[in-house]
Tab-separated table of C-alpha atoms and ligand atoms in Angstrom:
chain	number	residue	atom	x	y	z
A	1	UNK	CA	27.760	3.192	14.890
A	2	UNK	CA	26.259	-0.156	13.643
A	3	UNK	CA	27.810	-3.119	11.500
A	4	UNK	CA	24.494	-3.196	9.247
A	5	UNK	CA	24.631	-2.132	5.734
A	6	UNK	CA	22.250	1.208	5.268
A	7	UNK	CA	18.862	0.182	4.378
A	8	UNK	CA	17.670	3.449	3.415
A	9	UNK	CA	13.963	3.077	2.804
A	10	UNK	CA	13.879	0.357	5.899
A	11	UNK	CA	14.624	2.800	7.720
A	12	UNK	CA	12.772	5.688	7.121
A	13	UNK	CA	10.094	3.890	7.617
A	14	UNK	CA	11.565	2.566	11.105
A	15	UNK	CA	12.256	6.033	11.718
A	16	UNK	CA	8.691	7.744	10.769
A	17	UNK	CA	7.113	5.072	13.350
A	18	UNK	CA	9.715	5.153	15.967
A	19	UNK	CA	9.711	9.269	15.985
A	20	UNK	CA	5.604	8.994	15.970
A	21	UNK	CA	5.387	6.570	18.980
A	22	UNK	CA	8.091	8.487	20.847
A	23	UNK	CA	6.590	11.670	20.663
A	24	UNK	CA	3.275	10.523	21.883
A	25	UNK	CA	2.945	9.526	25.976
A	26	UNK	CA	3.238	5.366	24.732
A	27	UNK	CA	6.163	4.861	26.178
A	28	UNK	CA	5.832	6.552	29.644
A	29	UNK	CA	2.482	5.200	29.551
A	30	UNK	CA	4.187	1.660	28.946
A	31	UNK	CA	8.153	1.403	28.899
A	32	UNK	CA	8.469	-1.237	28.851
A	33	UNK	CA	6.363	-1.143	24.530
A	34	UNK	CA	10.491	0.109	24.090
A	35	UNK	CA	11.352	-3.980	23.746
A	36	UNK	CA	8.632	-4.510	21.739
A	37	UNK	CA	9.637	-1.958	18.801
A	38	UNK	CA	13.382	-3.436	19.052
A	39	UNK	CA	12.424	-7.199	19.054
A	40	UNK	CA	9.262	-6.451	16.251
A	41	UNK	CA	11.812	-3.975	14.059
A	42	UNK	CA	13.149	-7.282	13.346
A	43	UNK	CA	11.764	-10.055	10.381
A	44	UNK	CA	10.928	-13.052	11.526
A	45	UNK	CA	12.475	-14.770	9.132
A	46	UNK	CA	14.350	-13.315	5.349
A	47	UNK	CA	13.824	-16.023	2.656
A	48	UNK	CA	16.670	-14.935	-0.600
A	49	UNK	CA	16.187	-17.581	-3.126
A	50	UNK	CA	17.612	-17.229	-7.252
A	51	UNK	CA	15.387	-16.946	-10.080
A	52	UNK	CA	17.142	-18.695	-13.471
A	53	UNK	CA	14.088	-18.724	-16.492
A	54	UNK	CA	14.361	-18.763	-20.431
A	55	UNK	CA	13.398	-15.640	-22.650
A	56	UNK	CA	12.083	-14.957	-25.922
A	57	UNK	CA	15.717	-15.385	-27.283
A	58	UNK	CA	15.731	-18.747	-25.655
A	59	UNK	CA	18.868	-16.810	-22.994
A	60	UNK	CA	19.319	-17.650	-19.564
A	61	UNK	CA	17.777	-14.709	-17.234
A	62	UNK	CA	18.762	-14.162	-13.552
A	63	UNK	CA	16.791	-12.915	-10.398
A	64	UNK	CA	17.003	-12.050	-7.110
A	65	UNK	CA	13.601	-13.615	-5.713
A	66	UNK	CA	12.826	-12.625	-2.079
A	67	UNK	CA	10.472	-13.052	0.653
A	68	UNK	CA	10.149	-11.299	3.622
A	69	UNK	CA	8.248	-12.977	6.824
A	70	UNK	CA	8.432	-9.503	9.201
A	71	UNK	CA	5.799	-10.890	11.871
A	72	UNK	CA	3.207	-13.286	12.241
A	73	UNK	CA	1.737	-12.239	16.071
A	74	UNK	CA	-1.938	-11.560	14.357
A	75	UNK	CA	-2.037	-14.639	11.623
A	76	UNK	CA	-0.222	-15.441	8.461
A	77	UNK	CA	2.145	-13.208	7.289
A	78	UNK	CA	0.203	-11.667	4.339
A	79	UNK	CA	1.682	-8.253	1.681
A	80	UNK	CA	2.268	-8.353	-1.851
A	81	UNK	CA	5.192	-9.366	-4.455
A	82	UNK	CA	6.905	-6.411	-5.888
A	83	UNK	CA	8.401	-6.909	-9.152
A	84	UNK	CA	10.642	-3.913	-10.390
A	85	UNK	CA	13.893	-3.926	-10.759
A	86	UNK	CA	14.451	-1.637	-8.090
A	87	UNK	CA	13.169	-4.238	-5.455
A	88	UNK	CA	15.742	-5.758	-2.816
A	89	UNK	CA	16.026	-6.114	0.746
A	90	UNK	CA	15.286	-2.466	2.507
A	91	UNK	CA	12.449	-1.799	0.054
A	92	UNK	CA	10.646	-5.199	0.694
A	93	UNK	CA	11.337	-4.493	4.337
A	94	UNK	CA	9.867	-1.112	4.893
A	95	UNK	CA	7.378	-2.885	3.197
A	96	UNK	CA	7.188	-5.675	5.003
A	97	UNK	CA	7.624	-3.301	8.539
A	98	UNK	CA	4.452	-1.643	7.338
A	99	UNK	CA	2.587	-4.312	5.968
A	100	UNK	CA	2.633	-5.563	9.846
A	101	UNK	CA	0.588	-2.577	11.368
A	102	UNK	CA	-1.558	-1.617	8.414
A	103	UNK	CA	-2.882	-5.763	9.036
A	104	UNK	CA	-3.166	-4.256	12.186
A	105	UNK	CA	-5.209	-1.510	11.446
A	106	UNK	CA	-7.656	-3.512	9.470
A	107	UNK	CA	-8.662	-5.710	12.044
A	108	UNK	CA	-8.989	-9.600	10.468
A	109	UNK	CA	-6.302	-11.583	11.729
A	110	UNK	CA	-3.435	-11.248	9.417
A	111	UNK	CA	0.457	-11.178	10.059
A	112	UNK	CA	2.639	-8.815	7.539
A	113	UNK	CA	4.937	-9.707	4.919
A	114	UNK	CA	6.361	-8.635	2.245
A	115	UNK	CA	8.091	-10.448	-1.123
A	116	UNK	CA	9.268	-9.796	-4.372
A	117	UNK	CA	11.992	-10.021	-7.437
A	118	UNK	CA	14.088	-7.201	-9.204
A	119	UNK	CA	12.638	-9.313	-12.467
A	120	UNK	CA	11.272	-5.419	-14.587
A	121	UNK	CA	7.689	-6.913	-16.284
A	122	UNK	CA	8.185	-3.549	-18.784
A	123	UNK	CA	9.232	-4.799	-22.152
A	124	UNK	CA	9.088	-8.319	-21.054
A	125	UNK	CA	6.299	-10.154	-23.356
A	126	UNK	CA	3.023	-12.770	-21.916
A	127	UNK	CA	5.490	-15.920	-22.002
A	128	UNK	CA	8.336	-14.766	-20.159
A	129	UNK	CA	6.137	-13.098	-18.160
A	130	UNK	CA	4.277	-16.315	-17.504
A	131	UNK	CA	7.956	-18.506	-16.986
A	132	UNK	CA	8.947	-15.361	-15.018
A	133	UNK	CA	6.264	-16.739	-12.210
A	134	UNK	CA	6.805	-20.092	-12.528
A	135	UNK	CA	10.797	-20.203	-12.280
A	136	UNK	CA	9.773	-17.722	-8.821
A	137	UNK	CA	6.265	-19.192	-7.814
A	138	UNK	CA	9.066	-22.712	-8.229
A	139	UNK	CA	10.722	-22.145	-5.096
A	140	UNK	CA	8.674	-19.619	-2.665
A	141	UNK	CA	6.382	-22.409	-3.540
A	142	UNK	CA	7.672	-24.625	-0.293
A	143	UNK	CA	7.840	-20.651	1.880
A	144	UNK	CA	3.902	-20.102	2.232
A	145	UNK	CA	0.927	-21.756	2.839
A	146	UNK	CA	-3.178	-21.015	3.194
A	147	UNK	CA	-2.025	-20.655	7.076
A	148	UNK	CA	1.647	-20.104	6.968
A	149	UNK	CA	2.105	-17.117	4.048
A	150	UNK	CA	-0.713	-15.488	1.876
A	151	UNK	CA	1.284	-13.345	-0.822
A	152	UNK	CA	-0.837	-10.986	-3.775
A	153	UNK	CA	0.020	-8.603	-5.319
A	154	UNK	CA	1.616	-5.058	-5.356
A	155	UNK	CA	3.573	-3.155	-8.149
A	156	UNK	CA	3.793	-5.165	-11.210
A	157	UNK	CA	1.707	-7.918	-10.362
A	158	UNK	CA	-2.137	-8.701	-10.867
A	159	UNK	CA	-4.755	-10.769	-11.929
A	160	UNK	CA	-2.165	-11.957	-14.897
A	161	UNK	CA	0.864	-13.003	-12.445
A	162	UNK	CA	-1.138	-14.374	-9.457
A	163	UNK	CA	-2.654	-16.770	-12.244
A	164	UNK	CA	0.882	-18.192	-12.839
A	165	UNK	CA	1.677	-18.206	-9.750
A	166	UNK	CA	-1.482	-19.950	-7.398
A	167	UNK	CA	-0.664	-22.440	-11.378
A	168	UNK	CA	2.622	-23.098	-10.346
A	169	UNK	CA	1.844	-23.591	-6.748
A	170	UNK	CA	-1.583	-26.142	-6.745
A	171	UNK	CA	0.513	-27.956	-9.764
A	172	UNK	CA	3.663	-28.521	-7.642
A	173	UNK	CA	2.689	-28.108	-3.831
A	174	UNK	CA	-0.408	-30.359	-5.383
A	175	UNK	CA	-2.940	-28.257	-3.707
A	176	UNK	CA	-5.474	-25.584	-4.277
A	177	UNK	CA	-6.229	-23.999	-0.956
A	178	UNK	CA	-5.853	-19.859	-0.402
A	179	UNK	CA	-2.686	-19.527	-0.444
A	180	UNK	CA	-2.615	-16.052	-2.696
A	181	UNK	CA	-4.964	-13.474	-2.875
A	182	UNK	CA	-6.304	-11.320	-5.901
A	183	UNK	CA	-6.997	-14.616	-7.440
A	184	UNK	CA	-9.399	-14.352	-10.929
A	185	UNK	CA	-12.962	-14.570	-9.543
A	186	UNK	CA	-13.983	-18.415	-11.192
A	187	UNK	CA	-10.856	-20.022	-8.919
A	188	UNK	CA	-11.473	-18.884	-4.929
A	189	UNK	CA	-11.111	-14.715	-5.965
A	190	UNK	CA	-13.195	-12.170	-4.188
A	191	UNK	CA	-15.112	-9.485	-5.796
A	192	UNK	CA	-13.868	-6.363	-5.284
A	193	UNK	CA	-10.614	-6.958	-4.670
A	194	UNK	CA	-9.237	-5.330	-7.781
A	195	UNK	CA	-11.095	-1.638	-6.676
A	196	UNK	CA	-10.194	-2.581	-2.908
A	197	UNK	CA	-7.499	-0.705	-2.502
A	198	UNK	CA	-8.406	2.327	-4.605
A	199	UNK	CA	-12.247	2.622	-3.404
A	200	UNK	CA	-11.508	2.000	0.491
A	201	UNK	CA	-8.992	5.202	-0.322
A	202	UNK	CA	-11.581	7.215	-1.514
A	203	UNK	CA	-14.254	6.322	1.523
A	204	UNK	CA	-11.096	6.627	4.402
A	205	UNK	CA	-11.010	9.682	1.997
A	206	UNK	CA	-14.598	10.550	2.392
A	207	UNK	CA	-14.770	10.519	6.652
A	208	UNK	CA	-11.133	12.955	6.719
A	209	UNK	CA	-13.613	15.220	4.592
A	210	UNK	CA	-16.428	14.636	7.070
A	211	UNK	CA	-14.789	15.036	10.137
A	212	UNK	CA	-13.491	18.575	8.916
A	213	UNK	CA	-16.350	19.901	8.290
A	214	UNK	CA	-15.408	19.825	4.399
A	215	UNK	CA	-18.230	18.585	3.096
A	216	UNK	CA	-18.691	15.566	0.116
A	217	UNK	CA	-16.238	14.341	-2.467
A	218	UNK	CA	-19.071	16.814	-4.659
A	219	UNK	CA	-16.995	19.034	-7.200
A	220	UNK	CA	-13.702	18.714	-5.216
A	221	UNK	CA	-10.289	18.452	-7.298
A	222	UNK	CA	-8.330	15.986	-6.816
A	223	UNK	CA	-4.949	15.285	-8.026
A	224	UNK	CA	-3.198	11.742	-8.520
A	225	UNK	CA	-0.196	10.262	-8.841
A	226	UNK	CA	0.342	6.662	-10.933
A	227	UNK	CA	-1.974	4.635	-13.018
A	228	UNK	CA	-1.802	1.099	-11.932
A	229	UNK	CA	-4.267	-0.981	-9.965
A	230	UNK	CA	-4.484	1.427	-7.054
A	231	UNK	CA	-4.397	5.249	-9.050
A	232	UNK	CA	-7.017	3.064	-11.872
A	233	UNK	CA	-9.839	2.524	-9.064
A	234	UNK	CA	-9.654	5.845	-6.981
A	235	UNK	CA	-9.825	8.139	-10.066
A	236	UNK	CA	-13.063	6.239	-10.952
A	237	UNK	CA	-14.237	6.469	-7.422
A	238	UNK	CA	-14.076	9.927	-7.149
A	239	UNK	CA	-15.015	10.036	-10.944
A	240	UNK	CA	-18.256	8.162	-9.744
A	241	UNK	CA	-18.895	10.590	-6.492
A	242	UNK	CA	-18.731	13.943	-7.751
A	243	UNK	CA	-15.448	14.664	-8.267
A	244	UNK	CA	-12.831	16.322	-10.644
A	245	UNK	CA	-9.386	14.545	-11.516
A	246	UNK	CA	-7.059	17.103	-12.990
A	247	UNK	CA	-3.720	13.605	-13.012
A	248	UNK	CA	-2.182	10.771	-13.086
A	249	UNK	CA	0.695	9.344	-14.264
A	250	UNK	CA	3.983	6.974	-14.078
A	251	UNK	CA	6.919	6.126	-13.470
A	252	UNK	CA	7.991	8.007	-17.361
A	253	UNK	CA	5.830	11.761	-17.007
A	254	UNK	CA	2.305	12.922	-15.736
A	255	UNK	CA	-1.354	13.766	-17.378
A	256	UNK	CA	-2.867	17.322	-16.131
A	257	UNK	CA	-5.731	18.472	-16.939
A	258	UNK	CA	-5.560	21.818	-18.305
A	259	UNK	CA	-8.215	24.372	-19.415
A	260	UNK	CA	-10.875	22.935	-17.666
A	261	UNK	CA	-9.581	19.810	-18.923
A	262	UNK	CA	-10.099	16.667	-16.598
A	263	UNK	CA	-9.256	12.753	-16.542
A	264	UNK	CA	-12.516	10.638	-17.522
A	265	UNK	CA	-14.152	7.237	-17.227
A	266	UNK	CA	-13.026	6.737	-20.606
A	267	UNK	CA	-9.281	7.847	-20.482
A	268	UNK	CA	-8.759	6.432	-16.914
A	269	UNK	CA	-10.569	2.416	-19.610
A	270	UNK	CA	-7.860	3.187	-22.282
A	271	UNK	CA	-4.835	3.598	-19.760
A	272	UNK	CA	-6.295	-0.249	-18.022
A	273	UNK	CA	-5.929	-1.370	-21.257
A	274	UNK	CA	-2.480	0.198	-21.704
A	275	UNK	CA	-1.015	-0.875	-18.531
A	276	UNK	CA	-2.391	-4.029	-18.676
A	277	UNK	CA	0.026	-4.671	-21.652
A	278	UNK	CA	2.713	-3.152	-19.600
A	279	UNK	CA	2.616	0.025	-22.165
A	280	UNK	CA	3.580	3.255	-21.021
A	281	UNK	CA	1.319	6.782	-20.463
A	282	UNK	CA	3.427	8.790	-23.284
A	283	UNK	CA	1.698	6.196	-25.290
A	284	UNK	CA	-1.700	7.286	-24.421
A	285	UNK	CA	-3.293	10.548	-26.718
A	286	UNK	CA	-5.804	11.813	-24.656
A	287	UNK	CA	-9.326	13.228	-26.693
A	288	UNK	CA	-9.807	16.370	-23.789
A	289	UNK	CA	-7.693	18.891	-22.637
A	290	UNK	CA	-5.082	16.399	-20.711
A	291	UNK	CA	-1.570	17.699	-21.190
A	292	UNK	CA	0.994	14.976	-21.121
A	293	UNK	CA	4.831	15.934	-19.554
A	294	UNK	CA	7.656	13.803	-19.886
A	295	UNK	CA	9.534	13.334	-16.802
A	296	UNK	CA	7.558	14.873	-13.709
A	297	UNK	CA	5.367	14.362	-11.392
A	298	UNK	CA	2.170	15.575	-11.163
A	299	UNK	CA	2.296	17.722	-7.713
A	300	UNK	CA	3.838	20.993	-8.754
A	301	UNK	CA	1.470	20.700	-12.304
A	302	UNK	CA	-2.129	20.595	-10.847
A	303	UNK	CA	-2.615	24.492	-9.286
A	304	UNK	CA	-5.662	24.240	-7.113
A	305	UNK	CA	-6.715	20.830	-5.874
A	306	UNK	CA	-8.603	20.368	-2.111
A	307	UNK	CA	-7.739	16.641	-2.191
A	308	UNK	CA	-4.223	14.635	-3.451
A	309	UNK	CA	-3.611	10.974	-3.521
A	310	UNK	CA	-0.165	10.109	-4.034
A	311	UNK	CA	-0.940	6.074	-5.462
A	312	UNK	CA	2.670	5.727	-7.848
A	313	UNK	CA	5.515	4.745	-5.378
A	314	UNK	CA	7.263	4.853	-2.154
A	315	UNK	CA	8.884	9.078	-1.927
A	316	UNK	CA	6.793	10.326	-4.759
A	317	UNK	CA	6.221	13.365	-2.580
A	318	UNK	CA	9.102	15.461	-1.921
A	319	UNK	CA	9.071	18.843	1.187
A	320	UNK	CA	9.048	21.274	-2.399
A	321	UNK	CA	6.463	19.209	-3.651
A	322	UNK	CA	4.528	19.249	-0.182
A	323	UNK	CA	5.041	23.004	0.053
A	324	UNK	CA	3.250	23.795	-3.675
A	325	UNK	CA	0.339	21.451	-2.055
A	326	UNK	CA	0.032	23.273	0.892
A	327	UNK	CA	0.670	26.387	-0.908
A	328	UNK	CA	-1.885	25.597	-3.851
A	329	UNK	CA	-4.607	25.015	-0.934
A	330	UNK	CA	-4.434	20.917	-0.513
A	331	UNK	CA	-6.404	20.432	2.522
A	332	UNK	CA	-6.248	16.139	2.517
A	333	UNK	CA	-3.541	14.114	1.707
A	334	UNK	CA	-3.522	10.467	1.458
A	335	UNK	CA	-1.230	7.729	0.936
A	336	UNK	CA	-2.556	4.823	-1.425
A	337	UNK	CA	1.051	4.106	-2.176
A	338	UNK	CA	3.040	2.285	0.247
A	339	UNK	CA	5.407	5.419	1.968
A	340	UNK	CA	4.057	8.239	-0.150
A	341	UNK	CA	5.113	10.628	1.325
A	342	UNK	CA	8.884	11.614	1.855
A	343	UNK	CA	9.462	12.812	5.934
A	344	UNK	CA	10.516	15.988	5.044
A	345	UNK	CA	7.585	16.146	3.198
A	346	UNK	CA	5.441	14.497	6.050
A	347	UNK	CA	6.779	17.219	8.678
A	348	UNK	CA	5.389	19.809	6.214
A	349	UNK	CA	1.919	18.428	6.631
A	350	UNK	CA	2.354	17.894	10.190
A	351	UNK	CA	3.893	21.302	11.294
A	352	UNK	CA	0.686	22.903	9.194
A	353	UNK	CA	-1.063	20.853	10.587
A	354	UNK	CA	-0.458	21.961	14.625
A	355	UNK	CA	0.271	25.540	13.890
A	356	UNK	CA	-2.435	26.422	11.699
A	357	UNK	CA	-4.941	24.121	13.460
A	358	UNK	CA	-8.609	25.421	12.055
A	359	UNK	CA	-8.266	25.246	8.449
A	360	UNK	CA	-5.484	22.745	8.949
A	361	UNK	CA	-4.602	20.033	6.260
A	362	UNK	CA	-5.272	16.170	7.371
A	363	UNK	CA	-2.047	13.802	6.404
A	364	UNK	CA	-3.308	10.215	6.303
A	365	UNK	CA	0.223	8.045	6.211
A	366	UNK	CA	-0.516	4.771	3.657
A	367	UNK	CA	-0.480	2.439	6.524
A	368	UNK	CA	-4.249	3.661	7.344
A	369	UNK	CA	-5.780	4.691	3.788
A	370	UNK	CA	-4.500	2.177	1.775
A	371	UNK	CA	-5.119	-1.041	4.048
A	372	UNK	CA	-8.497	-1.587	2.339
A	373	UNK	CA	-6.803	-4.043	-0.492
A	374	UNK	CA	-4.948	-5.741	2.057
A	375	UNK	CA	-8.419	-6.088	4.419
A	376	UNK	CA	-10.626	-7.525	1.486
A	377	UNK	CA	-7.969	-9.830	0.409
A	378	UNK	CA	-8.174	-10.974	4.163
A	379	UNK	CA	-11.872	-11.489	3.381
A	380	UNK	CA	-10.571	-13.435	0.454
A	381	UNK	CA	-8.820	-15.883	2.743
A	382	UNK	CA	-12.368	-15.808	4.585
A	383	UNK	CA	-14.091	-16.809	2.120
A	384	UNK	CA	-12.183	-19.611	1.099
A	385	UNK	CA	-11.734	-21.193	4.456
A	386	UNK	CA	-15.752	-20.744	4.124
A	387	UNK	CA	-15.419	-22.539	0.001
A	388	UNK	CA	-18.488	-19.613	0.173
A	389	UNK	CA	-17.947	-16.486	-2.043
A	390	UNK	CA	-19.847	-12.945	-1.234
A	391	UNK	CA	-21.397	-11.027	-3.105
A	392	UNK	CA	-20.233	-7.577	-4.247
A	393	UNK	CA	-22.279	-5.568	-2.347
A	394	UNK	CA	-21.878	-7.827	1.019
A	395	UNK	CA	-17.677	-7.323	0.118
A	396	UNK	CA	-18.447	-3.620	0.098
A	397	UNK	CA	-20.034	-3.344	2.876
A	398	UNK	CA	-17.240	-4.608	4.907
A	399	UNK	CA	-14.760	-2.217	3.165
A	400	UNK	CA	-16.499	0.755	3.740
A	401	UNK	CA	-16.465	-0.564	8.179
A	402	UNK	CA	-13.398	-0.955	7.623
A	403	UNK	CA	-12.226	2.083	5.931
A	404	UNK	CA	-14.295	3.364	9.038
A	405	UNK	CA	-12.873	1.716	11.795
A	406	UNK	CA	-9.391	2.341	10.630
A	407	UNK	CA	-10.116	5.983	10.287
A	408	UNK	CA	-11.737	6.546	13.814
A	409	UNK	CA	-8.728	4.598	15.161
A	410	UNK	CA	-6.329	6.647	14.085
A	411	UNK	CA	-8.261	9.343	15.198
A	412	UNK	CA	-9.094	7.982	18.988
A	413	UNK	CA	-5.606	6.989	19.510
A	414	UNK	CA	-4.118	10.329	18.605
A	415	UNK	CA	-6.654	12.005	20.953
A	416	UNK	CA	-6.259	8.946	23.909
A	417	UNK	CA	-1.506	9.399	23.450
A	418	UNK	CA	-1.093	12.744	21.537
A	419	UNK	CA	-0.319	15.466	23.779
A	420	UNK	CA	-2.351	18.526	21.515
A	421	UNK	CA	-2.866	21.945	22.460
A	422	UNK	CA	-5.931	23.929	22.167
A	423	UNK	CA	-7.939	23.300	19.103
A	424	UNK	CA	-5.042	21.459	17.007
A	425	UNK	CA	-6.881	18.438	14.829
A	426	UNK	CA	-5.614	15.124	15.825
A	427	UNK	CA	-2.518	13.359	14.048
A	428	UNK	CA	-3.265	10.855	12.283
A	429	UNK	CA	-0.096	9.266	11.634
A	430	UNK	CA	1.443	9.262	14.952
A	431	UNK	CA	-2.979	7.771	15.777
A	432	UNK	CA	-2.658	4.971	13.320
A	433	UNK	CA	1.369	3.487	14.217
A	434	UNK	CA	0.036	3.608	17.738
A	435	UNK	CA	-3.103	1.755	17.228
A	436	UNK	CA	-1.260	-0.751	14.378
A	437	UNK	CA	2.027	-1.040	17.126
A	438	UNK	CA	0.344	-1.520	20.104
A	439	UNK	CA	-2.211	-4.395	19.031
A	440	UNK	CA	0.621	-6.538	17.710
A	441	UNK	CA	3.345	-5.210	20.584
A	442	UNK	CA	0.438	-6.716	22.866
A	443	UNK	CA	-0.268	-9.961	20.720
A	444	UNK	CA	3.657	-10.670	21.478
A	445	UNK	CA	4.071	-9.944	24.271
A	446	UNK	CA	0.824	-12.498	24.828
A	447	UNK	CA	2.656	-14.891	22.241
A	448	UNK	CA	5.825	-14.475	24.614
A	449	UNK	CA	7.204	-13.136	21.579
A	450	UNK	CA	9.152	-10.452	24.334
A	451	UNK	CA	9.020	-10.164	28.062
B	1	LIG	N1	0.461	-4.834	-1.941
B	1	LIG	C1	-0.771	-4.261	-1.235
B	1	LIG	C2	-0.499	-3.869	0.145
B	1	LIG	O1	0.498	-3.355	-0.227
B	1	LIG	C3	-1.765	-5.432	-1.058
B	1	LIG	C4	-1.023	-6.711	0.454
B	1	LIG	C5	-2.490	-7.954	-0.231
B	1	LIG	O2	-3.458	-7.541	-0.544
B	1	LIG	O3	-1.977	-8.682	0.940
B	1	LIG	O4	-1.057	-3.033	1.196
């Protein structure tokens, strides 16, 4: 029995990784990597701090702030900041742990980290958001830096919050440097960074479709959950490539297409505006055939879809929902969110992959499919180091190349390390986990982090 407090989300992320490593030939070929797994699963450093700020009524408010500096073997700690009432150490450790291997899969020089606070941006005024961000960065700024730790956005943190935090760092530390990514484009931000996670997800799935012989995006029905940054740009890219988007959602309910309805670019633009004001999807009145279902997630309400893209938050696809997606003919599932599927849901998809062969299911975990966001963050760091800005076309092309590499790296690594029966498709979850892990473990070994 462990005497550590239970950390359900972190344990889940660890189990997913460890299970895929155990069920490959990796440890047979390299028994020493068991030691690496033990070492890599403990953060190099965890920072916890108090954030006090003043609300509009002049009252003191207090929150818990965190930064998990998980692993720096491949570069400065890198990963987003999440502002959400559910934030605790278990959630940030799971996110930081995933981030290590995700960042490795981008091929760029970034370690893994994650941070945030249990602050709820919903219902707060713009001034309250600003005062919170300033108070949060007042403390965080002691622990980060362009060559130490480079945070970015995540749930509840977008361009506006990054701006307030960057301003605080600049004033308090008296340094203008690439200490955060997702910055405004006229003060060091990279073009395509806001779009990158959603676009990258769609680029990744393009390779899944291609290798499965399922053709292009043209005419595909796509279920998307979430309505934040990732979902918005994934949906726009799907539409641009000729697919039909049949759902979006938020924590309070889902917007689902009925009677040949579909989500339009106008719907997405209106929802972007709504979300910027921290309003809920329930307040949106669609023009076309879209129905709002209170308290629901989209998966069991969308009927047949070819592709499902969970883009909301962790554990947003259950075993039962996975079974319905499969029964309704969905063959491609790729996570825009981090750990979007429960372990049981992954098992449903992976079983289908193993047993069905030919028309089997392809499931891609977030650490591979959503690495486009942090990849363009890495490109933003590179531009900041050069003090230059690259064109939209240049960044977009690099993003496409990175997503292609992430896909084929996972695929080829699975073929190399995971025993497969005749006709069985390679496991993208196993391949991506092994590829990310081996790269980090090897660098740690060479640095003397384990021996
Ligand atoms: N929060 C994003 C992620 O989960 C982006 C992190 C970053 O750009 O540093 O990968």
